[in-house]
PDB file of C-alpha atoms in Angstrom:
ATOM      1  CA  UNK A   1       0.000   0.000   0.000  1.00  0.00           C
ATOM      2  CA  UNK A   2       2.839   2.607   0.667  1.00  0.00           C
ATOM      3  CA  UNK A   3       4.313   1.503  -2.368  1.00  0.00           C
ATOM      4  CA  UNK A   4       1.351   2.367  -4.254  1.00  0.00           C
ATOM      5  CA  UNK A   5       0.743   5.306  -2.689  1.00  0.00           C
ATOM      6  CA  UNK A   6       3.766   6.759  -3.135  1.00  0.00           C
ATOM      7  CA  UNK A   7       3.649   5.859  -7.010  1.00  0.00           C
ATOM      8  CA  UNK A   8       0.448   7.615  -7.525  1.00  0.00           C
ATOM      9  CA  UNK A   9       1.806  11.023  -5.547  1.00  0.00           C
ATOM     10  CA  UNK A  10       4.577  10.779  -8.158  1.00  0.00           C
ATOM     11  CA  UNK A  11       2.708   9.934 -10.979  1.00  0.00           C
ATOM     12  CA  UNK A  12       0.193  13.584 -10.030  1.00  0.00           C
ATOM     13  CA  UNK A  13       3.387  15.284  -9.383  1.00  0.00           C
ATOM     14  CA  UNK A  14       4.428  14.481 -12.646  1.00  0.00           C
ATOM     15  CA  UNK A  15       1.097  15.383 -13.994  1.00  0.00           C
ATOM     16  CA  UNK A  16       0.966  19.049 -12.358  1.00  0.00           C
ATOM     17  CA  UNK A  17       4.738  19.991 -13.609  1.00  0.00           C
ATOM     18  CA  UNK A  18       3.989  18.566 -17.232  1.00  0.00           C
ATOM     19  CA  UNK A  19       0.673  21.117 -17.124  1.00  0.00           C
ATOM     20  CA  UNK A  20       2.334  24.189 -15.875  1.00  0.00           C
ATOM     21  CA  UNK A  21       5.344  24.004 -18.575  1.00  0.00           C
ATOM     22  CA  UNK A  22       3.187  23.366 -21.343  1.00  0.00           C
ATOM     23  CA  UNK A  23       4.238  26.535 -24.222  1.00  0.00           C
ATOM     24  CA  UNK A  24       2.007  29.368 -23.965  1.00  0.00           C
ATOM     25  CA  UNK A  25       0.314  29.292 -27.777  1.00  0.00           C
ATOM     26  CA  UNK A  26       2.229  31.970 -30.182  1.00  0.00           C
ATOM     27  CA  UNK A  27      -1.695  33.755 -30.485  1.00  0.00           C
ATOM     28  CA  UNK A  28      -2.706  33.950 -26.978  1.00  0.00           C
ATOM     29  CA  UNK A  29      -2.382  37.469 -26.855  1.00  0.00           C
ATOM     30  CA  UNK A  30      -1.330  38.694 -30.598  1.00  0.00           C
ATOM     31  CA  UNK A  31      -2.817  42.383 -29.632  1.00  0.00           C
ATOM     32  CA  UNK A  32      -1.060  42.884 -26.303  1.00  0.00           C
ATOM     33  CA  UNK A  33      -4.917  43.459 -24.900  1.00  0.00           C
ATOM     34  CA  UNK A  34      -3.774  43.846 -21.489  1.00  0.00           C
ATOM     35  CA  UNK A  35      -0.650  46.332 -21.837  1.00  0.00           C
ATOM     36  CA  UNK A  36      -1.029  49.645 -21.296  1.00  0.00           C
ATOM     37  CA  UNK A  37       1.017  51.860 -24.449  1.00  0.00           C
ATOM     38  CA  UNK A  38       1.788  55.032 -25.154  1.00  0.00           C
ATOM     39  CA  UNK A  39       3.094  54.607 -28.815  1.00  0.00           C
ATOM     40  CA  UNK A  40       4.492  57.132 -31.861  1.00  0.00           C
ATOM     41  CA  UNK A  41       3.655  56.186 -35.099  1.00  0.00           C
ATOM     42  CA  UNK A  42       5.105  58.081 -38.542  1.00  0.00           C
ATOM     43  CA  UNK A  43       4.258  57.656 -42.109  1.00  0.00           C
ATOM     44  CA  UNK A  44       6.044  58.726 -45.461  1.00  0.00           C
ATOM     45  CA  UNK A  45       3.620  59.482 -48.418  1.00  0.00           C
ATOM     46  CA  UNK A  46       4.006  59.517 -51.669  1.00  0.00           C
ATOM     47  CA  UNK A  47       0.680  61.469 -53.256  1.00  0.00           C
ATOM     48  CA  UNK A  48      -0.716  63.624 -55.812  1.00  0.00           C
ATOM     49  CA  UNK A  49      -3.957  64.993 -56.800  1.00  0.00           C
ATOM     50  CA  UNK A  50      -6.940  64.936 -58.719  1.00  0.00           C
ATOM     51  CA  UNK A  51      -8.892  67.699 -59.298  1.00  0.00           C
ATOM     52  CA  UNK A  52     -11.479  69.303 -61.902  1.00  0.00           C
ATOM     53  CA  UNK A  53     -11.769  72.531 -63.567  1.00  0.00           C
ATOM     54  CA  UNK A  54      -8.401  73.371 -64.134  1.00  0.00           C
ATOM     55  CA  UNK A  55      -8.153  73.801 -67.733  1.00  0.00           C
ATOM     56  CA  UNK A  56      -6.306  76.755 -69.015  1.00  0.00           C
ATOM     57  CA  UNK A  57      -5.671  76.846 -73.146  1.00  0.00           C
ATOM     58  CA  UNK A  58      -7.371  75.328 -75.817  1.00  0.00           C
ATOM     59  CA  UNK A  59      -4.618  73.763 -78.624  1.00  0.00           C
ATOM     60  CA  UNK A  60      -6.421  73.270 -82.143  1.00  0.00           C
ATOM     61  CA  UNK A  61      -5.665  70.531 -84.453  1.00  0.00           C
ATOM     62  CA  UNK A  62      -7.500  71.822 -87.640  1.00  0.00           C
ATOM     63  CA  UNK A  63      -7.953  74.807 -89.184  1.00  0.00           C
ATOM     64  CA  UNK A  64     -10.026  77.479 -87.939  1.00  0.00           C
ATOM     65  CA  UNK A  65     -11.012  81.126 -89.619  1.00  0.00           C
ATOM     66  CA  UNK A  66     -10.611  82.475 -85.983  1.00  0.00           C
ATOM     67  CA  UNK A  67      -9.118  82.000 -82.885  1.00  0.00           C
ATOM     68  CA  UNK A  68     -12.590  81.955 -80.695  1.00  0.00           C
ATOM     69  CA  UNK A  69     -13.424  78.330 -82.375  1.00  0.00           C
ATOM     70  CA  UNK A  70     -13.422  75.836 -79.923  1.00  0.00           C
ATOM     71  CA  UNK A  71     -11.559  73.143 -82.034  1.00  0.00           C
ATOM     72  CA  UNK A  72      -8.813  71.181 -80.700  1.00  0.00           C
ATOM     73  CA  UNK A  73      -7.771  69.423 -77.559  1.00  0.00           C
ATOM     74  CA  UNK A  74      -8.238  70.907 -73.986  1.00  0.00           C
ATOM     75  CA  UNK A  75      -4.847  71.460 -72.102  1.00  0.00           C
ATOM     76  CA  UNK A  76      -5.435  71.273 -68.175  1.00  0.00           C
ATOM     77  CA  UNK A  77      -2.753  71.680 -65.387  1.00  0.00           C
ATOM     78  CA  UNK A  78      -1.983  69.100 -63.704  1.00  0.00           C
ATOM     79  CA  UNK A  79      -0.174  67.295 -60.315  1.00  0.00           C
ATOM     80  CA  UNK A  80       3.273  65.644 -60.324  1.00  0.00           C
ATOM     81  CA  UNK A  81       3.588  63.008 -57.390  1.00  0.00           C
ATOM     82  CA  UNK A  82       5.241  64.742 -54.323  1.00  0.00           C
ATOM     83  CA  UNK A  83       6.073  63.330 -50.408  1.00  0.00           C
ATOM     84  CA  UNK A  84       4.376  64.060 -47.582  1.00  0.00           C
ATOM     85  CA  UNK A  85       4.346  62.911 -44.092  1.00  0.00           C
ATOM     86  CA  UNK A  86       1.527  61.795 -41.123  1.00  0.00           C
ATOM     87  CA  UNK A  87       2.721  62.058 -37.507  1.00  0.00           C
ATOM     88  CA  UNK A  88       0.670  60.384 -34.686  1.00  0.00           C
ATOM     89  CA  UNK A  89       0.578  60.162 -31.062  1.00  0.00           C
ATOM     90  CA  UNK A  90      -1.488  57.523 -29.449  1.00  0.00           C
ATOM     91  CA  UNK A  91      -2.934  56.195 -26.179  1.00  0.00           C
ATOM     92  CA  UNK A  92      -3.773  52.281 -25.252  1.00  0.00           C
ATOM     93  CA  UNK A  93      -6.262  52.361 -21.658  1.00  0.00           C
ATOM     94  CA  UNK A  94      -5.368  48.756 -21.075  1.00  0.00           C
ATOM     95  CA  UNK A  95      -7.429  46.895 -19.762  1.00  0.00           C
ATOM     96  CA  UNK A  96     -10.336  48.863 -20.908  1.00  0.00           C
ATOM     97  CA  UNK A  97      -9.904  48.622 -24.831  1.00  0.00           C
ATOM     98  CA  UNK A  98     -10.310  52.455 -25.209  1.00  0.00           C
ATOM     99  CA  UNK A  99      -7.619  54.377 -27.404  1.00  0.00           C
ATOM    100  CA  UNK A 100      -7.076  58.016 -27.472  1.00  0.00           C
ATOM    101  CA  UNK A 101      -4.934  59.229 -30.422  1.00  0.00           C
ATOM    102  CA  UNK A 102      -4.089  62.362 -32.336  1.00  0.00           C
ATOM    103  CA  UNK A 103      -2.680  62.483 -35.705  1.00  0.00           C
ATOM    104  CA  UNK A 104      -1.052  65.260 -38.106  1.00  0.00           C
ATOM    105  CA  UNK A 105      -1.352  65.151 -41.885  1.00  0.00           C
ATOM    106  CA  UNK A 106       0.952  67.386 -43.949  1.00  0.00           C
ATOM    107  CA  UNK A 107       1.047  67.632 -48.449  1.00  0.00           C
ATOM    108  CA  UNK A 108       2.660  70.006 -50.381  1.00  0.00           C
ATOM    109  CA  UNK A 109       2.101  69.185 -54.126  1.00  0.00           C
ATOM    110  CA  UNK A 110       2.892  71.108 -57.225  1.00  0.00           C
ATOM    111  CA  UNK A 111       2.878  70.878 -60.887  1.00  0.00           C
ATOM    112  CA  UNK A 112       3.650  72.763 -64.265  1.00  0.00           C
ATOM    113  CA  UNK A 113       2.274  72.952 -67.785  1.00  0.00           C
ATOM    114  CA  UNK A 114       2.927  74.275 -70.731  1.00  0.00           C
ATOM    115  CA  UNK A 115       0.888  74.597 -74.222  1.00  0.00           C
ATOM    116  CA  UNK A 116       2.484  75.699 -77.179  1.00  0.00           C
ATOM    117  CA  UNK A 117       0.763  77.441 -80.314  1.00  0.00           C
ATOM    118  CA  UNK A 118       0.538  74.683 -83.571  1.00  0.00           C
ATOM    119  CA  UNK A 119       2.872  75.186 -86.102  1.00  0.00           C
ATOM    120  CA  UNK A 120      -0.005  75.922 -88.901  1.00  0.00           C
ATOM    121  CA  UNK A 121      -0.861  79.374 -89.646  1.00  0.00           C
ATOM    122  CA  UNK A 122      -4.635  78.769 -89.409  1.00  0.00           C
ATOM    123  CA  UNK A 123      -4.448  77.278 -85.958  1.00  0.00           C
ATOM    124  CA  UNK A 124      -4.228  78.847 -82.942  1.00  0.00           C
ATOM    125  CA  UNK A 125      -3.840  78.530 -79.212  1.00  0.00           C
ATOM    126  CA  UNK A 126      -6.831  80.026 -77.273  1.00  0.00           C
ATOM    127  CA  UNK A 127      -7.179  81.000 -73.490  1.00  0.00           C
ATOM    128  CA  UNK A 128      -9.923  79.209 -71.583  1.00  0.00           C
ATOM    129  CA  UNK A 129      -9.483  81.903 -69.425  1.00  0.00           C
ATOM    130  CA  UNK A 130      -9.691  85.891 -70.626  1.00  0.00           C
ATOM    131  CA  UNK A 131      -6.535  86.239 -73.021  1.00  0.00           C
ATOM    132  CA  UNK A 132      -6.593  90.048 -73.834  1.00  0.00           C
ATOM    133  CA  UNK A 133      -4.596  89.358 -77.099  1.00  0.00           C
ATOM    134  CA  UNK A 134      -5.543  87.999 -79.902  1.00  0.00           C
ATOM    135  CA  UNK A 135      -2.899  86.049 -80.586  1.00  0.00           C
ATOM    136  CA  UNK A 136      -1.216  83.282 -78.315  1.00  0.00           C
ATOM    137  CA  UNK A 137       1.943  81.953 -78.999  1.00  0.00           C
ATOM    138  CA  UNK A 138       2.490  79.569 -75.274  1.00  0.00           C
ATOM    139  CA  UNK A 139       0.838  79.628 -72.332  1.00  0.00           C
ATOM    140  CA  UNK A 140       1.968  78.338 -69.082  1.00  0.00           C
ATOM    141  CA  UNK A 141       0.421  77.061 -65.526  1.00  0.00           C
ATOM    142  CA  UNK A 142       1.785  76.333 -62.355  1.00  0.00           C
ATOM    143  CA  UNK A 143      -0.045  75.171 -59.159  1.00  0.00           C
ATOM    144  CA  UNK A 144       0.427  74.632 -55.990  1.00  0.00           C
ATOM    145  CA  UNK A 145      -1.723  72.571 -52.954  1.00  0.00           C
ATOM    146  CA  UNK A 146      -1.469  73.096 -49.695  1.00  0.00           C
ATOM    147  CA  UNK A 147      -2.648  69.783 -47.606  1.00  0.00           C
ATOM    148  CA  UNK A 148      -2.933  69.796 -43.712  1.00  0.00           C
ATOM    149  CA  UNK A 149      -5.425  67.524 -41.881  1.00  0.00           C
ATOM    150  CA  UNK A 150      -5.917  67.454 -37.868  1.00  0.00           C
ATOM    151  CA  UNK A 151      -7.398  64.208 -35.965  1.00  0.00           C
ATOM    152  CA  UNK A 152      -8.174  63.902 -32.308  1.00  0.00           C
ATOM    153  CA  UNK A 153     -10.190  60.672 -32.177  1.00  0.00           C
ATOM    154  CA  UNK A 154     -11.034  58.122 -29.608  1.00  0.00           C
ATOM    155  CA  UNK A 155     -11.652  54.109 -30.226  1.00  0.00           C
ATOM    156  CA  UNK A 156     -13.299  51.114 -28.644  1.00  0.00           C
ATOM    157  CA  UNK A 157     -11.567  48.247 -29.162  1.00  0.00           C
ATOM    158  CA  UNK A 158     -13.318  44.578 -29.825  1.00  0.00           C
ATOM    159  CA  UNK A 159     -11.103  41.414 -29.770  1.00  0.00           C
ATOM    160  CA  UNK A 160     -13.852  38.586 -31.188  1.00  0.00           C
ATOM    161  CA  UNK A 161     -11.269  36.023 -31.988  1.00  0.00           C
ATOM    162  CA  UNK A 162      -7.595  35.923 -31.329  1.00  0.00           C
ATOM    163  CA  UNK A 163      -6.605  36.647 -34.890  1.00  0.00           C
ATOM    164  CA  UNK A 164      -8.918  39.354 -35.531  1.00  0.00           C
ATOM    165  CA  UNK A 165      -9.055  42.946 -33.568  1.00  0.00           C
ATOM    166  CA  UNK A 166     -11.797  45.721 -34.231  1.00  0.00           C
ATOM    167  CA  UNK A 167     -11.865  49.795 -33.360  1.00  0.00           C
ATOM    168  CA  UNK A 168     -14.791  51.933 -33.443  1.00  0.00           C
ATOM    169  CA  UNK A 169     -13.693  55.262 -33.987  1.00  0.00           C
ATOM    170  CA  UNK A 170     -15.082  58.851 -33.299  1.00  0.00           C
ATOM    171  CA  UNK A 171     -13.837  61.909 -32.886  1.00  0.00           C
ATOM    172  CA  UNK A 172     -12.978  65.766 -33.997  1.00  0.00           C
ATOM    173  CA  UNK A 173     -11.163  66.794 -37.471  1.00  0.00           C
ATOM    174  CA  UNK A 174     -10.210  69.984 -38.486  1.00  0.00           C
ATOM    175  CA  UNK A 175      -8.435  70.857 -42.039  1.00  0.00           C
ATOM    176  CA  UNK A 176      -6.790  74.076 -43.129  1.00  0.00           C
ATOM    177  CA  UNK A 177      -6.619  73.255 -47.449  1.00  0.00           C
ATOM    178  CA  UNK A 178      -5.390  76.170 -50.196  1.00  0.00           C
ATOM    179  CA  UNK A 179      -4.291  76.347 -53.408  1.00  0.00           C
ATOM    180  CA  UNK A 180      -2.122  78.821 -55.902  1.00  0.00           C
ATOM    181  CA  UNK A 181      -2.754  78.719 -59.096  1.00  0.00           C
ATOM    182  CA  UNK A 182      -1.318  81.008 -61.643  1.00  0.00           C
ATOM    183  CA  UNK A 183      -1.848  80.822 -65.541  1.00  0.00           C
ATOM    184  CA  UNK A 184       0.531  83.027 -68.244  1.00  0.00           C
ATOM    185  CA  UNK A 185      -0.670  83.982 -72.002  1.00  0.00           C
ATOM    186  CA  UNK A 186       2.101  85.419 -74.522  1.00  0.00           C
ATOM    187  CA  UNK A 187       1.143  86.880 -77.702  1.00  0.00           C
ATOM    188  CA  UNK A 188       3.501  86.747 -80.856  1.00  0.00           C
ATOM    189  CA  UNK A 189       5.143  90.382 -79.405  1.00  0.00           C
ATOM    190  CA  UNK A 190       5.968  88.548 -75.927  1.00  0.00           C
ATOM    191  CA  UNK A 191       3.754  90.939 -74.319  1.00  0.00           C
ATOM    192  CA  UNK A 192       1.635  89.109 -71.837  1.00  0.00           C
ATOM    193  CA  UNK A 193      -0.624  88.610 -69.070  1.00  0.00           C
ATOM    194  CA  UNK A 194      -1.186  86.825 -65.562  1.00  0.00           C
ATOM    195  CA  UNK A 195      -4.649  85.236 -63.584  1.00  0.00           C
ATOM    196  CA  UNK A 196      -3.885  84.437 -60.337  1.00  0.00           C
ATOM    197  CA  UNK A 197      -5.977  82.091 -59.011  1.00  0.00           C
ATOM    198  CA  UNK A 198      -5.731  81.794 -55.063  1.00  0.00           C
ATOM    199  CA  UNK A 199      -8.146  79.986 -52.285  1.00  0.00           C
ATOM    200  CA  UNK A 200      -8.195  78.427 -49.120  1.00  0.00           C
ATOM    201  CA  UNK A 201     -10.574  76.444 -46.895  1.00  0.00           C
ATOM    202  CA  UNK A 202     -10.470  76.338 -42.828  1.00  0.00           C
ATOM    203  CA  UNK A 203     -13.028  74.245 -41.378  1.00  0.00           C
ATOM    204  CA  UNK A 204     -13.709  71.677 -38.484  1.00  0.00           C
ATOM    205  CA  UNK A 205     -16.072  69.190 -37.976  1.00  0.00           C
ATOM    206  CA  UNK A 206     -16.771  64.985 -36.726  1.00  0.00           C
ATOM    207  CA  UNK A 207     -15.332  62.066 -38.337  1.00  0.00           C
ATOM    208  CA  UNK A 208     -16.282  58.099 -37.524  1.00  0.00           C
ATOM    209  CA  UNK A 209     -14.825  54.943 -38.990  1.00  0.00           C
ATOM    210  CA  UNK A 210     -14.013  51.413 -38.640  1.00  0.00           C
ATOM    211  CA  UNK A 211     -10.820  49.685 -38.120  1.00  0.00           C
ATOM    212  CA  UNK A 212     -10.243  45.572 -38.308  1.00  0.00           C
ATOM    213  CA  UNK A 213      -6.220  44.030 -38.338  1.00  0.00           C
ATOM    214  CA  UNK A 214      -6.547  40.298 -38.769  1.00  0.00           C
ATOM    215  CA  UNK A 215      -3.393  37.899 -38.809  1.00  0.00           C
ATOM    216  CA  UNK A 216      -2.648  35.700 -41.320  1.00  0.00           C
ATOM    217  CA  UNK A 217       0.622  34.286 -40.203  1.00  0.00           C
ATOM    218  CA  UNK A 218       4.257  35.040 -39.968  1.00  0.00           C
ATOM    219  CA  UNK A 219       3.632  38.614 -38.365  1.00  0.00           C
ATOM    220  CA  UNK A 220       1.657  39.339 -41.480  1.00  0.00           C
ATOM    221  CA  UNK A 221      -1.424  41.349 -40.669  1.00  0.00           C
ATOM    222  CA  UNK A 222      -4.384  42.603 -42.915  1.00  0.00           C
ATOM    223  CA  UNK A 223      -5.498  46.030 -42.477  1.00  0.00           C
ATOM    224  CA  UNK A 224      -8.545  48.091 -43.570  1.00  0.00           C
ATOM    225  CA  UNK A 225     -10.197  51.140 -42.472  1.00  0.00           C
ATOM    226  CA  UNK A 226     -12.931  53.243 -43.726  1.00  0.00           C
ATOM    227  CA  UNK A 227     -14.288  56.719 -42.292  1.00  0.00           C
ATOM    228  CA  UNK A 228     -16.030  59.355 -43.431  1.00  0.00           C
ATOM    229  CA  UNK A 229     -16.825  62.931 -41.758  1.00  0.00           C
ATOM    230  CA  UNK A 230     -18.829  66.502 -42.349  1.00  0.00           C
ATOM    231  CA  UNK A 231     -16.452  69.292 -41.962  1.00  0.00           C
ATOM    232  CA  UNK A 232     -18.327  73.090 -41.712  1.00  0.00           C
ATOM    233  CA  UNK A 233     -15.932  76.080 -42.405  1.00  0.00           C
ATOM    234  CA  UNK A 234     -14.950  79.013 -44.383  1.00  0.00           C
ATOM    235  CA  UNK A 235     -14.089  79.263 -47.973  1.00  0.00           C
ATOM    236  CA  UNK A 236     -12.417  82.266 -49.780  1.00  0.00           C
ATOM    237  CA  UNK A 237     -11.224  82.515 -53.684  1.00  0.00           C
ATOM    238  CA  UNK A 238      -9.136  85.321 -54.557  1.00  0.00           C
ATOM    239  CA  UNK A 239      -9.253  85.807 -58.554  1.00  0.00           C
ATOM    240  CA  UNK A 240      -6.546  88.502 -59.721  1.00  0.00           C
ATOM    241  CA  UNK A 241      -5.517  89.488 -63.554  1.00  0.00           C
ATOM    242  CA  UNK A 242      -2.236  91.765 -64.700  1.00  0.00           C
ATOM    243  CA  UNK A 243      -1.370  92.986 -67.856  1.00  0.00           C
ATOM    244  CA  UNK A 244       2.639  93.369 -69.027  1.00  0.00           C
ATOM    245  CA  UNK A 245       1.719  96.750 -70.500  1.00  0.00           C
ATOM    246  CA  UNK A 246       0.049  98.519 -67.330  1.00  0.00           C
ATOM    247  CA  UNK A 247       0.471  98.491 -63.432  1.00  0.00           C
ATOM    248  CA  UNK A 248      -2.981  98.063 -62.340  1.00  0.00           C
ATOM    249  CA  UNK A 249      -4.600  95.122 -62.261  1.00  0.00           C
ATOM    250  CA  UNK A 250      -7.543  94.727 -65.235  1.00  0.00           C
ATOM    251  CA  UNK A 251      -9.523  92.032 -62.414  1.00  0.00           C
ATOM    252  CA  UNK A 252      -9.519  91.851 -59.242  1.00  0.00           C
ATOM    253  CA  UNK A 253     -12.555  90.045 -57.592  1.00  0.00           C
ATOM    254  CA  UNK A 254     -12.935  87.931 -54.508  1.00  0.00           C
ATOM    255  CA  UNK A 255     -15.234  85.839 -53.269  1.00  0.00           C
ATOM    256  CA  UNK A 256     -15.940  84.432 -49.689  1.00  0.00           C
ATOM    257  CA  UNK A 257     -18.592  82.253 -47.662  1.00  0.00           C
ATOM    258  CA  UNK A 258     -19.332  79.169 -44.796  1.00  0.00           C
ATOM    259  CA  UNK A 259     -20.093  76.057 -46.654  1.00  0.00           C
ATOM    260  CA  UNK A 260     -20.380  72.096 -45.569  1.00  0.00           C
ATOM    261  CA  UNK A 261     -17.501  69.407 -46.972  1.00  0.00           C
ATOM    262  CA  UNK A 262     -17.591  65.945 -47.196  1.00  0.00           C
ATOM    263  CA  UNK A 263     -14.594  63.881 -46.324  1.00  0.00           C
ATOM    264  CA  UNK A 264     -13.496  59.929 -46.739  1.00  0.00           C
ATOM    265  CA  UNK A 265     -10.508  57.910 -46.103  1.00  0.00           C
ATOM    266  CA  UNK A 266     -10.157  54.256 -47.043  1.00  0.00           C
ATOM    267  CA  UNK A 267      -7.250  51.821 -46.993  1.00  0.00           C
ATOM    268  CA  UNK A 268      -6.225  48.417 -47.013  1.00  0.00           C
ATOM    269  CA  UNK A 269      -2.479  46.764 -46.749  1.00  0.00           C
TER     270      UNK A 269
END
């Protein structure tokens, strides 16, 4: 009996060391739930633009009796790609699964055109915008776009499976957007003339989005998000036009007034 006894002790012995030194499963805790962070987080960017209305000279490609025809192919300015940068700051309220972060998004992008007169004597080069002369021989544009976003949101984080995390986000977004854009006519004497296009756009207003990172293996994670927001502020467009030949402007108009935006960011990687 002591002999038997003293087996089984040793055989549960056995049992309780083999369970406590059993490896902890590499996705027990893939989202450090329970840790408490205060994180930086930086981002280069590589962007450009799209935008409409920006067309500036009309180049024909058939003969016309007179300039005013509108024959031809529409030149428009346009963005080259440029860098730009997103700084963020963010809070992790472990074990709570709230987040509190703030974030910084910063674009400067530019770009040049140029439209040249065809070589045919019956063809011409026409302003889209008012020429003065009645001739073009080139006309130029260069733009520029000012980008700068602000984010202060906050986020409820869901962990339904250990692969797969989820953040509700809401919070406050303000933007500060403007753009220079200048275009230059020449006529066949080199005289020429200048529109100065100028605007800018300060407003603030409530974003919400969703979140989801889900694992696939090998510290590869899947990332999406999706948010939208309505931003309220105040819009002003400077228009301006010069003349080579004179010192005083021949237009010079502005134009101001509160008006809603719409916003949306998406991304996956």
């Amino acid at each position: 009996m002591r002999m038997m006894s003293a087996a089984i002790l040793s055989l549960a012995a056995q049992g309780v060391w083999a369970a406590t030194t059993q490896p902890v499963p590499y996705d027990a805790d893939l989202f450090r739930k329970d840790a408490e962070v205060v994180s930086v987080h930086s981002e280069f960017l590589y962007w450009t633009v799209q935008e409409g209305a920006l067309d500036y000279a009309q180049k024909m490609n058939q003969p016309a009796v007179s300039p005013s025809y509108a024959i031809g192919k529409v030149k428009s300015a346009t963005f080259d790609l440029d860098p730009g940068f997103r700084l963020a700051v963010s809070y992790f309220n472990a074990p709570k699964y709230w987040e509190v972060w703030g974030r910084y998004t910063h674009l400067i992008v530019r770009g040049k055109d140029r439209a040249e007169k065809p070589s045919q004597p019956s063809e011409y080069l026409t302003g889209t915008w008012p020429q003065i002369f009645t001739t073009l021989i080139h006309a130029h544009s260069a733009i520029e776009f000012n980008y700068n976003l602000f984010d202060l949101m906050i986020d409820r984080m869901f962990i339904p499976n250990p692969h797969l995390r989820l953040r509700m986000m809401a919070g406050m977004a303000a933007a500060w957007i403007q753009q220079d854009w200048k275009v230059h006519y020449f006529d066949t004497t080199l005289q020429n003339t200048t529109i100065r296009n100028r605007w800018h756009y300060v407003g603030g207003g409530l974003r919400m989005g969703l979140m989801s990172d889900w694992y696939w293996g090998s510290d590869v994670y899947l990332t999406a998000l999706a948010s939208i927001g309505v931003f309220m502020g105040s819009y002003h467009n400077i228009a301006k036009q010069t003349v080579s030949t004179q010192t005083l402007p021949i237009r010079n108009s502005n134009f101001s007034d509160a008006r809603p935006a719409f916003t949306a960011q998406f991304m996956v990687g």
